[in-house]
PDB file of C-alpha atoms in Angstrom:
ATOM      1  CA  UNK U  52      14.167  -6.961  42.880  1.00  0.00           C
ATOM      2  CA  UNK U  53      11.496  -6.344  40.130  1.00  0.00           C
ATOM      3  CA  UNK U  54      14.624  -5.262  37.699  1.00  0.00           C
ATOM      4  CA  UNK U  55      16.274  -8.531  37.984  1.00  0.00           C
ATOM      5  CA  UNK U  56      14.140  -9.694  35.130  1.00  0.00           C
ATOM      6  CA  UNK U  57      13.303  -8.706  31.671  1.00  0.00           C
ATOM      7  CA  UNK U  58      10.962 -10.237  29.293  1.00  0.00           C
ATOM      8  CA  UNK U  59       9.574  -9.138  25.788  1.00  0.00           C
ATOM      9  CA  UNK U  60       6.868  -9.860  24.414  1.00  0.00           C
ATOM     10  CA  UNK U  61       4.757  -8.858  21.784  1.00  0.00           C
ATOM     11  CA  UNK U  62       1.500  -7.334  22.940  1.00  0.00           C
ATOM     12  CA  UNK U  63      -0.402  -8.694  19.811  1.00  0.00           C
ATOM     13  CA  UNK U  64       0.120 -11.250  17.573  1.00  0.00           C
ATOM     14  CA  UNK U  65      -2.104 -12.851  14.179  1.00  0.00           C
ATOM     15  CA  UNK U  66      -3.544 -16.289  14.795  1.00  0.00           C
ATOM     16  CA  UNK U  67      -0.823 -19.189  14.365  1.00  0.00           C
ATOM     17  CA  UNK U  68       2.224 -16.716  14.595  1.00  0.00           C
ATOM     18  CA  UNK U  69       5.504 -17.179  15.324  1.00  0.00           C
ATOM     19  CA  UNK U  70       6.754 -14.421  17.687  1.00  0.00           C
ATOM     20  CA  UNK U  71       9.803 -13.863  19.327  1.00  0.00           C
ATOM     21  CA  UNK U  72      10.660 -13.891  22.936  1.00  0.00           C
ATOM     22  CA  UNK U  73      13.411 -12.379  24.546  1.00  0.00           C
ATOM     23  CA  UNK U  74      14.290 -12.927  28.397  1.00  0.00           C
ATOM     24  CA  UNK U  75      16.824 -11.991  30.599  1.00  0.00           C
ATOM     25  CA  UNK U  76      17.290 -12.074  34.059  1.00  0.00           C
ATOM     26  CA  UNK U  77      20.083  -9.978  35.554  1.00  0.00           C
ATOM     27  CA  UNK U  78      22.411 -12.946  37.935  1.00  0.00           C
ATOM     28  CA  UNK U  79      26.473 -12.821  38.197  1.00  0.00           C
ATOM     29  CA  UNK U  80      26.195 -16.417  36.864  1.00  0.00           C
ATOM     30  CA  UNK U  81      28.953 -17.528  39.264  1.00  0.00           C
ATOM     31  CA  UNK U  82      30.840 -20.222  37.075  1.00  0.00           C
ATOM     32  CA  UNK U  83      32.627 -21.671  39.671  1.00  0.00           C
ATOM     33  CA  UNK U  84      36.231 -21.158  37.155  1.00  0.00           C
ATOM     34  CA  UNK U  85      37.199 -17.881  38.498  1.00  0.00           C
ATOM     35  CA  UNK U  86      39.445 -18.004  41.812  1.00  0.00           C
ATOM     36  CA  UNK U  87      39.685 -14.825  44.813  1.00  0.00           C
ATOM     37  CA  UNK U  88      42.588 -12.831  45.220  1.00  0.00           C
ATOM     38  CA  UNK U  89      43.766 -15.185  48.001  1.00  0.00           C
ATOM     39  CA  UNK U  90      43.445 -18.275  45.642  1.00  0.00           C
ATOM     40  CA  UNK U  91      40.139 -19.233  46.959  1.00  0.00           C
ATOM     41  CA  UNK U  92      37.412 -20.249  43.726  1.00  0.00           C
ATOM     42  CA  UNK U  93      34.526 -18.608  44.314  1.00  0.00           C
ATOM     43  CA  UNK U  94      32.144 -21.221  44.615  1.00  0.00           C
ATOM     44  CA  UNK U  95      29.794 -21.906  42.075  1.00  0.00           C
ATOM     45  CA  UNK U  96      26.226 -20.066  41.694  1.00  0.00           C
ATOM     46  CA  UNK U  97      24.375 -21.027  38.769  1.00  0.00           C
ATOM     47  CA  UNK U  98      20.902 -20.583  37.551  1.00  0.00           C
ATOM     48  CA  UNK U  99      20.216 -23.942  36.358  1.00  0.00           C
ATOM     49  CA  UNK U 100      16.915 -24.115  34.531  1.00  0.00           C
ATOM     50  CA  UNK U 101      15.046 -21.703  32.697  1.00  0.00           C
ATOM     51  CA  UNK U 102      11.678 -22.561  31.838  1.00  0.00           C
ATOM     52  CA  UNK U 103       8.783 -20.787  29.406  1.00  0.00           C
ATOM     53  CA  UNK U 104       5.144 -21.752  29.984  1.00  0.00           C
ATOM     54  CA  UNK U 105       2.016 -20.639  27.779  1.00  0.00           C
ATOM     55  CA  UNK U 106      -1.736 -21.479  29.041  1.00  0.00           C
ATOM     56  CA  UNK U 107      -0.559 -23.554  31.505  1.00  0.00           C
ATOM     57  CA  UNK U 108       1.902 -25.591  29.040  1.00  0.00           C
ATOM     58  CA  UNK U 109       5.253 -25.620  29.057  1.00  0.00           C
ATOM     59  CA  UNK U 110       7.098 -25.083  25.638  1.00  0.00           C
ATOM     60  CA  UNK U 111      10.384 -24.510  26.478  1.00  0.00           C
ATOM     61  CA  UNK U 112      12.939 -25.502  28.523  1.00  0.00           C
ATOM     62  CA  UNK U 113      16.731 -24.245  28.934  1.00  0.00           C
ATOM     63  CA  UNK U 114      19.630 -25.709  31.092  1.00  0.00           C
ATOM     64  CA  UNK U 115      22.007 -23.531  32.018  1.00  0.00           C
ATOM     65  CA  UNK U 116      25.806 -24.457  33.195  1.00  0.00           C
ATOM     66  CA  UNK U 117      28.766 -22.888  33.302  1.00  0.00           C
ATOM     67  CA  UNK U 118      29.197 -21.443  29.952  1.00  0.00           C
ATOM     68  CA  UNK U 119      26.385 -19.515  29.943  1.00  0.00           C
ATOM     69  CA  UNK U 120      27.724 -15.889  30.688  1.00  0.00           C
ATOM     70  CA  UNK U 121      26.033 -13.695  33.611  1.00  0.00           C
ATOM     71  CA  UNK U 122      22.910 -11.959  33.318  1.00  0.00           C
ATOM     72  CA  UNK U 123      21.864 -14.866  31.077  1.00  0.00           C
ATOM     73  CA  UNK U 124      19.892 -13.357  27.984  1.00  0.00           C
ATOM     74  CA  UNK U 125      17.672 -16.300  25.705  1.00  0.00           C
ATOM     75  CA  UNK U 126      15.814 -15.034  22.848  1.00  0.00           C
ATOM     76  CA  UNK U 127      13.686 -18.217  21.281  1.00  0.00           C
ATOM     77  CA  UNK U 128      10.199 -18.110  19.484  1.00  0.00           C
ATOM     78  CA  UNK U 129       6.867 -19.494  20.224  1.00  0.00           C
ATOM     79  CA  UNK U 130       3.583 -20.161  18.302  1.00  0.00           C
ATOM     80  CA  UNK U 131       0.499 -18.666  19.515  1.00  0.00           C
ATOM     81  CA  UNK U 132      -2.617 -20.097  18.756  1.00  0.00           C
ATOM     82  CA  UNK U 133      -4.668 -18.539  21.175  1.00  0.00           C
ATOM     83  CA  UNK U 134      -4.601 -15.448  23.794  1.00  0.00           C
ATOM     84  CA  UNK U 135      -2.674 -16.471  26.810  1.00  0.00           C
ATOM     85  CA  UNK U 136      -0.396 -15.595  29.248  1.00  0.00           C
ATOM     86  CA  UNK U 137       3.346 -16.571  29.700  1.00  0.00           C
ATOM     87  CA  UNK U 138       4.549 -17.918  32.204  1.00  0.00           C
ATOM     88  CA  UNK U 139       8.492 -17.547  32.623  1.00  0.00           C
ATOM     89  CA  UNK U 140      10.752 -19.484  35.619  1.00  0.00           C
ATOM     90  CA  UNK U 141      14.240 -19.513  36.277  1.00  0.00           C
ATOM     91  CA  UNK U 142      15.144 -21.479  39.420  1.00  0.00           C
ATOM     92  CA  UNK U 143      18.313 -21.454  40.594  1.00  0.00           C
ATOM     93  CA  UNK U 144      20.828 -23.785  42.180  1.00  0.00           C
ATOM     94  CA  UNK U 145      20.393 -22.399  45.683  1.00  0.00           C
ATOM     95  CA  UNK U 146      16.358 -22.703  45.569  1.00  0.00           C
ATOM     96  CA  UNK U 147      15.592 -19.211  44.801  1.00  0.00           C
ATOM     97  CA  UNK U 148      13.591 -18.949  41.654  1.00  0.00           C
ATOM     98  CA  UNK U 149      12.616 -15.871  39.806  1.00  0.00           C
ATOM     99  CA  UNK U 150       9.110 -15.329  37.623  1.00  0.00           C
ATOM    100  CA  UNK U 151       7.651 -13.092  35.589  1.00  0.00           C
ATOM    101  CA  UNK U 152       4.113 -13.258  33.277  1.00  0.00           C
ATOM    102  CA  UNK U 153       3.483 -11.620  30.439  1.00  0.00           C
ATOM    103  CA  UNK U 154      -0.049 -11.386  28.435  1.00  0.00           C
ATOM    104  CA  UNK U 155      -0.389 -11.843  24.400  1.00  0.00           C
ATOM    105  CA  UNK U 156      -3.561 -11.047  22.725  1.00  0.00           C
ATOM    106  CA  UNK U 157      -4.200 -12.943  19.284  1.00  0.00           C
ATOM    107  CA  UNK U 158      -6.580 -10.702  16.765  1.00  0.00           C
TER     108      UNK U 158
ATOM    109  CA  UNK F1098      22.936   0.094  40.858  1.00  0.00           C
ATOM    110  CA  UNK F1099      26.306   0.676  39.160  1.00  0.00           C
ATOM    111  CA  UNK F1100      26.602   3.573  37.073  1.00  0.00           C
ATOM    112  CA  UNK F1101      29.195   3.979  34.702  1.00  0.00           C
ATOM    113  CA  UNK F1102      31.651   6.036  36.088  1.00  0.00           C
ATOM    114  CA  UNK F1103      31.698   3.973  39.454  1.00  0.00           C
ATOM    115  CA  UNK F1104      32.460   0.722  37.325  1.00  0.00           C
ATOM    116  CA  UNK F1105      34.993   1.953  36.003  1.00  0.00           C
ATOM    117  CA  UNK F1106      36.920   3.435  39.087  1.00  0.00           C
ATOM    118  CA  UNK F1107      36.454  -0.181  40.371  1.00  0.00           C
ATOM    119  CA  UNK F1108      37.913  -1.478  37.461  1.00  0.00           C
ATOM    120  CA  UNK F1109      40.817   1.413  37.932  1.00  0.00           C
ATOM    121  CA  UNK F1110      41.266   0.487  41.648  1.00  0.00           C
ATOM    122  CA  UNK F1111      41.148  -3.551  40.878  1.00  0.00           C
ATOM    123  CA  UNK F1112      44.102  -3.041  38.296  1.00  0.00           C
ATOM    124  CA  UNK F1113      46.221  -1.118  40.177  1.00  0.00           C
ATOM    125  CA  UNK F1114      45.916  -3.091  43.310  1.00  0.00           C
ATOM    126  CA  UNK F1115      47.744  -5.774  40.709  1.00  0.00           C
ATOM    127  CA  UNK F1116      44.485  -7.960  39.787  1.00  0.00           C
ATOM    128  CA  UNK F1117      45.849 -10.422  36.787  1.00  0.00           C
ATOM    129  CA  UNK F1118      42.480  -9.447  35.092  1.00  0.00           C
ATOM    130  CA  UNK F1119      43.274 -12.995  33.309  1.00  0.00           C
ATOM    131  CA  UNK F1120      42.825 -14.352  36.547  1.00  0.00           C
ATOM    132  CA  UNK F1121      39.864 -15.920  35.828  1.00  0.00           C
ATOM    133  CA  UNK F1122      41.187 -18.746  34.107  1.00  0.00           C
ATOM    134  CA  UNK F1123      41.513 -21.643  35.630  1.00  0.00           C
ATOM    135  CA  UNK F1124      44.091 -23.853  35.548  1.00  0.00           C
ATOM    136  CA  UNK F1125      42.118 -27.320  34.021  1.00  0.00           C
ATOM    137  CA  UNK F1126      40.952 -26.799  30.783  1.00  0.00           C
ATOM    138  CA  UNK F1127      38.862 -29.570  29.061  1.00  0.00           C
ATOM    139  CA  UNK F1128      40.062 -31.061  25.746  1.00  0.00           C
ATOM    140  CA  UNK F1129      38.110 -32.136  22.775  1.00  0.00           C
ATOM    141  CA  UNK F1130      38.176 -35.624  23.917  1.00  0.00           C
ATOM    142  CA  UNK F1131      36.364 -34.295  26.998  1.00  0.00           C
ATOM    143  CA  UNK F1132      33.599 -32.405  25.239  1.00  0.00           C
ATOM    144  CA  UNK F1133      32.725 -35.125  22.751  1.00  0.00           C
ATOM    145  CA  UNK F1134      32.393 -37.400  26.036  1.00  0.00           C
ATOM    146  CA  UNK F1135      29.797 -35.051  27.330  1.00  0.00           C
ATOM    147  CA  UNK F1136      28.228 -34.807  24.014  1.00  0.00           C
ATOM    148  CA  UNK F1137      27.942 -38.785  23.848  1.00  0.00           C
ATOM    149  CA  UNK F1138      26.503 -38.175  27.361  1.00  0.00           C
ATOM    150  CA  UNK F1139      23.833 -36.064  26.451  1.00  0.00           C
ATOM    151  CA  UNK F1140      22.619 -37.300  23.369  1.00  0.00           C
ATOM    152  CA  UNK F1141      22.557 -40.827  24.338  1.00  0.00           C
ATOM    153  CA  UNK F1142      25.457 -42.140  21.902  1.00  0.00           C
ATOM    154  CA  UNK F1143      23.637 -41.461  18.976  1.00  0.00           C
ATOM    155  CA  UNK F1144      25.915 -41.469  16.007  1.00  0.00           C
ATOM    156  CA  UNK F1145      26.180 -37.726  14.480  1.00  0.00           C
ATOM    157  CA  UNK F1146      25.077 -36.878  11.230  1.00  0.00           C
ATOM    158  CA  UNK F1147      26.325 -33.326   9.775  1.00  0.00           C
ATOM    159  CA  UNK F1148      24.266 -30.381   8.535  1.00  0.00           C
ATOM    160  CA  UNK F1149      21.258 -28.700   9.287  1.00  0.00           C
ATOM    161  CA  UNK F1150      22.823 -26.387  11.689  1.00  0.00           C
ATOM    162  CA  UNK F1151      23.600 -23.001  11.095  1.00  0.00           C
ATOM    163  CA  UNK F1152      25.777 -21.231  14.035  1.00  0.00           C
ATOM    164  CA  UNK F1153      26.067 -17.653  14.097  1.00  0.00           C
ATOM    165  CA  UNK F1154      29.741 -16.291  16.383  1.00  0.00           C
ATOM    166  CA  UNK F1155      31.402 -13.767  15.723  1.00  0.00           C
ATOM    167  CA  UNK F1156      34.292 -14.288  14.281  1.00  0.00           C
ATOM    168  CA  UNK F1157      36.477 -12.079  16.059  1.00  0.00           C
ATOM    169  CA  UNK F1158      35.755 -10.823  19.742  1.00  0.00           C
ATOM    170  CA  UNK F1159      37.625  -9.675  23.059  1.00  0.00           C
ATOM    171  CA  UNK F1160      34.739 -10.174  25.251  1.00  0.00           C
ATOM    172  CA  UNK F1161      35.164 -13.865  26.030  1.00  0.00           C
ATOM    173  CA  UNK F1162      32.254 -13.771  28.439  1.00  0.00           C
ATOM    174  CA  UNK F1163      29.830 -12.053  26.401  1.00  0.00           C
ATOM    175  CA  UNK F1164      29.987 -14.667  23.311  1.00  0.00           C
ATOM    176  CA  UNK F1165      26.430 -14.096  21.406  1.00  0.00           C
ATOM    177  CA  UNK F1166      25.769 -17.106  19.494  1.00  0.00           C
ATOM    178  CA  UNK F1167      22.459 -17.898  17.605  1.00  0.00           C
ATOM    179  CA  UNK F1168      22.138 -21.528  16.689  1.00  0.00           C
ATOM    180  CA  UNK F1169      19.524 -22.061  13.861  1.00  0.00           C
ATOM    181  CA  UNK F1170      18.455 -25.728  12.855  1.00  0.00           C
ATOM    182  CA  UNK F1171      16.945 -26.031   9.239  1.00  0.00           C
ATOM    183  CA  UNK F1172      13.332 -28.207  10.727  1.00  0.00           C
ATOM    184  CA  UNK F1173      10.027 -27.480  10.066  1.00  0.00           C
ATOM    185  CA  UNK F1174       8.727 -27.997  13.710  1.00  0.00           C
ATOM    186  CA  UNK F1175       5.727 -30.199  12.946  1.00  0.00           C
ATOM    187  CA  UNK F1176       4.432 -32.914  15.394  1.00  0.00           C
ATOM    188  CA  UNK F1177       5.762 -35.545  12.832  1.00  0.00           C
ATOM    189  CA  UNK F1178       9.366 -33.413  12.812  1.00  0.00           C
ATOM    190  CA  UNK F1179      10.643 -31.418  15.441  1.00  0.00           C
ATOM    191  CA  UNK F1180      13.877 -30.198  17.274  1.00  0.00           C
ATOM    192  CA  UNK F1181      13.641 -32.414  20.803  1.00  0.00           C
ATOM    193  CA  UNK F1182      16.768 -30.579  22.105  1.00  0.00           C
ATOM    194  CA  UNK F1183      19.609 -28.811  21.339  1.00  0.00           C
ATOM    195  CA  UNK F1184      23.040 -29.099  22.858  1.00  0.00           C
ATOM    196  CA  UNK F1185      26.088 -26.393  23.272  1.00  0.00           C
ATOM    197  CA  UNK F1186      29.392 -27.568  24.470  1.00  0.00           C
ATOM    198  CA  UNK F1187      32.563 -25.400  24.027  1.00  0.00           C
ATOM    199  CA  UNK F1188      35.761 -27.799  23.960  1.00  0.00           C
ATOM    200  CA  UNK F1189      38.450 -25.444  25.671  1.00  0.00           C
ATOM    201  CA  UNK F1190      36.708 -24.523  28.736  1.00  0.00           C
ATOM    202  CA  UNK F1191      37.179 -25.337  32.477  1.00  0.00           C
ATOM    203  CA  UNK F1192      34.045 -27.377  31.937  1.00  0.00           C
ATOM    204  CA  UNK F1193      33.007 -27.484  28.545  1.00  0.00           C
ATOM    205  CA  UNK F1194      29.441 -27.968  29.263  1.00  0.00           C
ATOM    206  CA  UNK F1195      27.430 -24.527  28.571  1.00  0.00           C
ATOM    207  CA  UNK F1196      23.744 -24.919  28.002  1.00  0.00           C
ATOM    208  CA  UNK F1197      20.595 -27.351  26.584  1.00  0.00           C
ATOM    209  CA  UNK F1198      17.348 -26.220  24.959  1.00  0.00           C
ATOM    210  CA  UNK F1199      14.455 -28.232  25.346  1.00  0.00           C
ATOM    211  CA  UNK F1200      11.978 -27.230  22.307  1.00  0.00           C
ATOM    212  CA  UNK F1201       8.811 -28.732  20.975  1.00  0.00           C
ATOM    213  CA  UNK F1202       6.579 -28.491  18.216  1.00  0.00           C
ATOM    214  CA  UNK F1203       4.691 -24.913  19.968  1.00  0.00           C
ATOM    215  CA  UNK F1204       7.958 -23.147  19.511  1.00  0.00           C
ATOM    216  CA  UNK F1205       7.105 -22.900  15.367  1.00  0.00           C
ATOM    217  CA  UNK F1206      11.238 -21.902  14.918  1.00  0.00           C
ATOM    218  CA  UNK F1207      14.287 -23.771  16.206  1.00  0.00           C
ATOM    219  CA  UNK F1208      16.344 -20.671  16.549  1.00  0.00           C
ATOM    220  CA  UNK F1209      17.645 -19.904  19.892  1.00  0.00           C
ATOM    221  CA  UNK F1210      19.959 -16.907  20.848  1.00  0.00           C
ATOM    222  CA  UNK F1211      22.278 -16.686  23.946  1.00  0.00           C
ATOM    223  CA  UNK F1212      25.162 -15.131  24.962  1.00  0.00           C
ATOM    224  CA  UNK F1213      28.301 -17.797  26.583  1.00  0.00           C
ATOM    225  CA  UNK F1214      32.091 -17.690  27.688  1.00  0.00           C
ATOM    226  CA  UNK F1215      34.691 -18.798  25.643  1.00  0.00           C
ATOM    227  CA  UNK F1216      37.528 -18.362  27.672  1.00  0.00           C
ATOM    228  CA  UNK F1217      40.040 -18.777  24.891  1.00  0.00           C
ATOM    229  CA  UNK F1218      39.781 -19.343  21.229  1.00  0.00           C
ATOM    230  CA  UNK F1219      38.082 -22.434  20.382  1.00  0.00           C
ATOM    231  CA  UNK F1220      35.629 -24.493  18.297  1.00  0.00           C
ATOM    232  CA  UNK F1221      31.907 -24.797  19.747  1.00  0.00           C
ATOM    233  CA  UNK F1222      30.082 -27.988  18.998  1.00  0.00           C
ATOM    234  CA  UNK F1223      26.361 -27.812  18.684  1.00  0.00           C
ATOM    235  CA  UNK F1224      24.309 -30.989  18.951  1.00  0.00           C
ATOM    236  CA  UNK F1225      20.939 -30.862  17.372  1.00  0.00           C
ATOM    237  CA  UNK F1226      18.305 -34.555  18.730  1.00  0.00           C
ATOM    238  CA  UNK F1227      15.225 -34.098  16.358  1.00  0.00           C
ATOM    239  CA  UNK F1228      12.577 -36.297  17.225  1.00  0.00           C
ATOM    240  CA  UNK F1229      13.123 -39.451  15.507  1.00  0.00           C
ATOM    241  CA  UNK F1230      15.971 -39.775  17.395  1.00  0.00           C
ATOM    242  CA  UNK F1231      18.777 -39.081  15.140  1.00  0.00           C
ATOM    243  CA  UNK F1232      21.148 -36.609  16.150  1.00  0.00           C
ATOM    244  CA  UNK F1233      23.000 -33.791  13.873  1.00  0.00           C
ATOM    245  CA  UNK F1234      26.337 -31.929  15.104  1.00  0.00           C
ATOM    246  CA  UNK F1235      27.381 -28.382  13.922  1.00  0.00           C
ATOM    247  CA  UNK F1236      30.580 -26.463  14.644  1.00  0.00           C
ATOM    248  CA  UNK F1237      31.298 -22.752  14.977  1.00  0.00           C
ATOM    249  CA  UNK F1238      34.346 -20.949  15.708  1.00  0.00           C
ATOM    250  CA  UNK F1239      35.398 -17.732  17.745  1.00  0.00           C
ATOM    251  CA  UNK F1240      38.311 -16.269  18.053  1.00  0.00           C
ATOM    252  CA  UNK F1241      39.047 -14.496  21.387  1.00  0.00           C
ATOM    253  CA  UNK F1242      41.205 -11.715  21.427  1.00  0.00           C
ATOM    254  CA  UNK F1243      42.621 -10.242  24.860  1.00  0.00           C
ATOM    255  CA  UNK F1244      42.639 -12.776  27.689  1.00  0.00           C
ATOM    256  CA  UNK F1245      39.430 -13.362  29.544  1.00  0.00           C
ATOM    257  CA  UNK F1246      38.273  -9.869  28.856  1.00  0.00           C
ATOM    258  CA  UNK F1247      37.103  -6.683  30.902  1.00  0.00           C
ATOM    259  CA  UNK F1248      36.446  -6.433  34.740  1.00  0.00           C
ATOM    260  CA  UNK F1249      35.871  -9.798  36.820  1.00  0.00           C
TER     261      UNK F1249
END
């Protein structure tokens, strides 16, 4: 299960940076388009929201639908102003929800 | 885990037991009227302006599910002027809805990368809000080569 998700994150960063941050989270992303060999569509299984918190704030958001391929990858940037610890959520439609923290140091 | 030989014996067995490996397309496929609907939707029927969006596809590609785009808006990301959200809707899919950013002024950059499906060729609209509420639309094109590409 821990595999499921990657994050990366730059261990240190200067004061008022903007660093990169590159998730992905390993789901088949069902679209709900693609039909079974017996004509059945394989019903949909999305995850629907991604979201990115730092110190306790949350400063990014991401819906996902049915274009977004599997194993959804996001690479975005955030400021850091201070040392602090990322939070990062993706809940799917199902209820199951997936985290991961990661820890920046500013120097 | 998969390794790589395993895949692809799957992938052997699926195509000889007669999988149409383009069988993942369905049969509705939005229009353009459809995806500038959903675009009017989700940007609350602001009029577009163009410009100030950069979209990077490539231009030619056979993986239709792997698309990478990187959508780049030209904003300096201040409290006064920011990126509130940024739409993606590709006209010629099933559902042409694909995915919304929500940034804010802590992100610094309003650059986002993803990867999406395109199932066929087709022009991707990218809707930019910025904060004062006026809305900017950018449009980048990919052509897709070899049906719905590779392995389910």
């Amino acid at each position: 299960m821990n595999e499921r998700v990657h994050v990366k994150v730059p261990r240190t960063a200067k004061q008022g940076e903007v660093i990169r941050v590159m998730t992905k989270l390993n789901h088949p992303m069902e679209s709900g388009w693609r039909r079974r060999q017996d004509g059945e569509i394989v019903p949909k299984d999305l995850i629907g929201e991604f979201s990115c918190e730092f110190g306790g704030a949350e400063v990014f958001k991401a819906e996902f639908d049915s274009g977004t391929s599997g194993n959804p990858y996001l690479s975005f940037f955030v400021r850091v102003n201070n040392s602090g610890r990322f939070r990062f959520i993706w809940s799917g439609q199902n209820g199951e929800r997936y985290y991961k923290e990661a820890e920046i140091e500013v120097i | 885990m998969l390794n790589r030989r395993q895949l692809l014996l799957i992938c052997g067995a699926w195509a000889a037991a007669g999988f149409p490996l383009g069988g993942l397309v369905g049969s509705a496929q939005a229009g353009p009227r459809d995806a500038k609907k959903r675009l009017a939707e989700l940007t609350g029927g602001v009029k577009p302006q163009k410009g100030r969006i950069s979209i990077t596809l490539p231009k030619v590609t056979d993986q239709g599910r792997f698309v990478p785009i990187r959508i780049s808006v030209d904003s300096p990301m201040n409290e006064q002027d920011y990126v509130r959200a940024i739409h993606v809707v590709a006209e010629r899919n099933p559902t042409p809805e694909v995915a919304s950013f929500h940034l804010s002024p802590a992100n610094g950059k309003a650059q986002v990368s993803t990867r999406i499906r395109l199932l066929k060729t087709q022009v991707v609209v990218v809707a930019a809000e910025m904060s004062d509420g006026s809305v900017y639309l950018g449009k980048g094109r990919s052509k897709i080569t070899g049906g719905a590409g590779g392995c389910g």
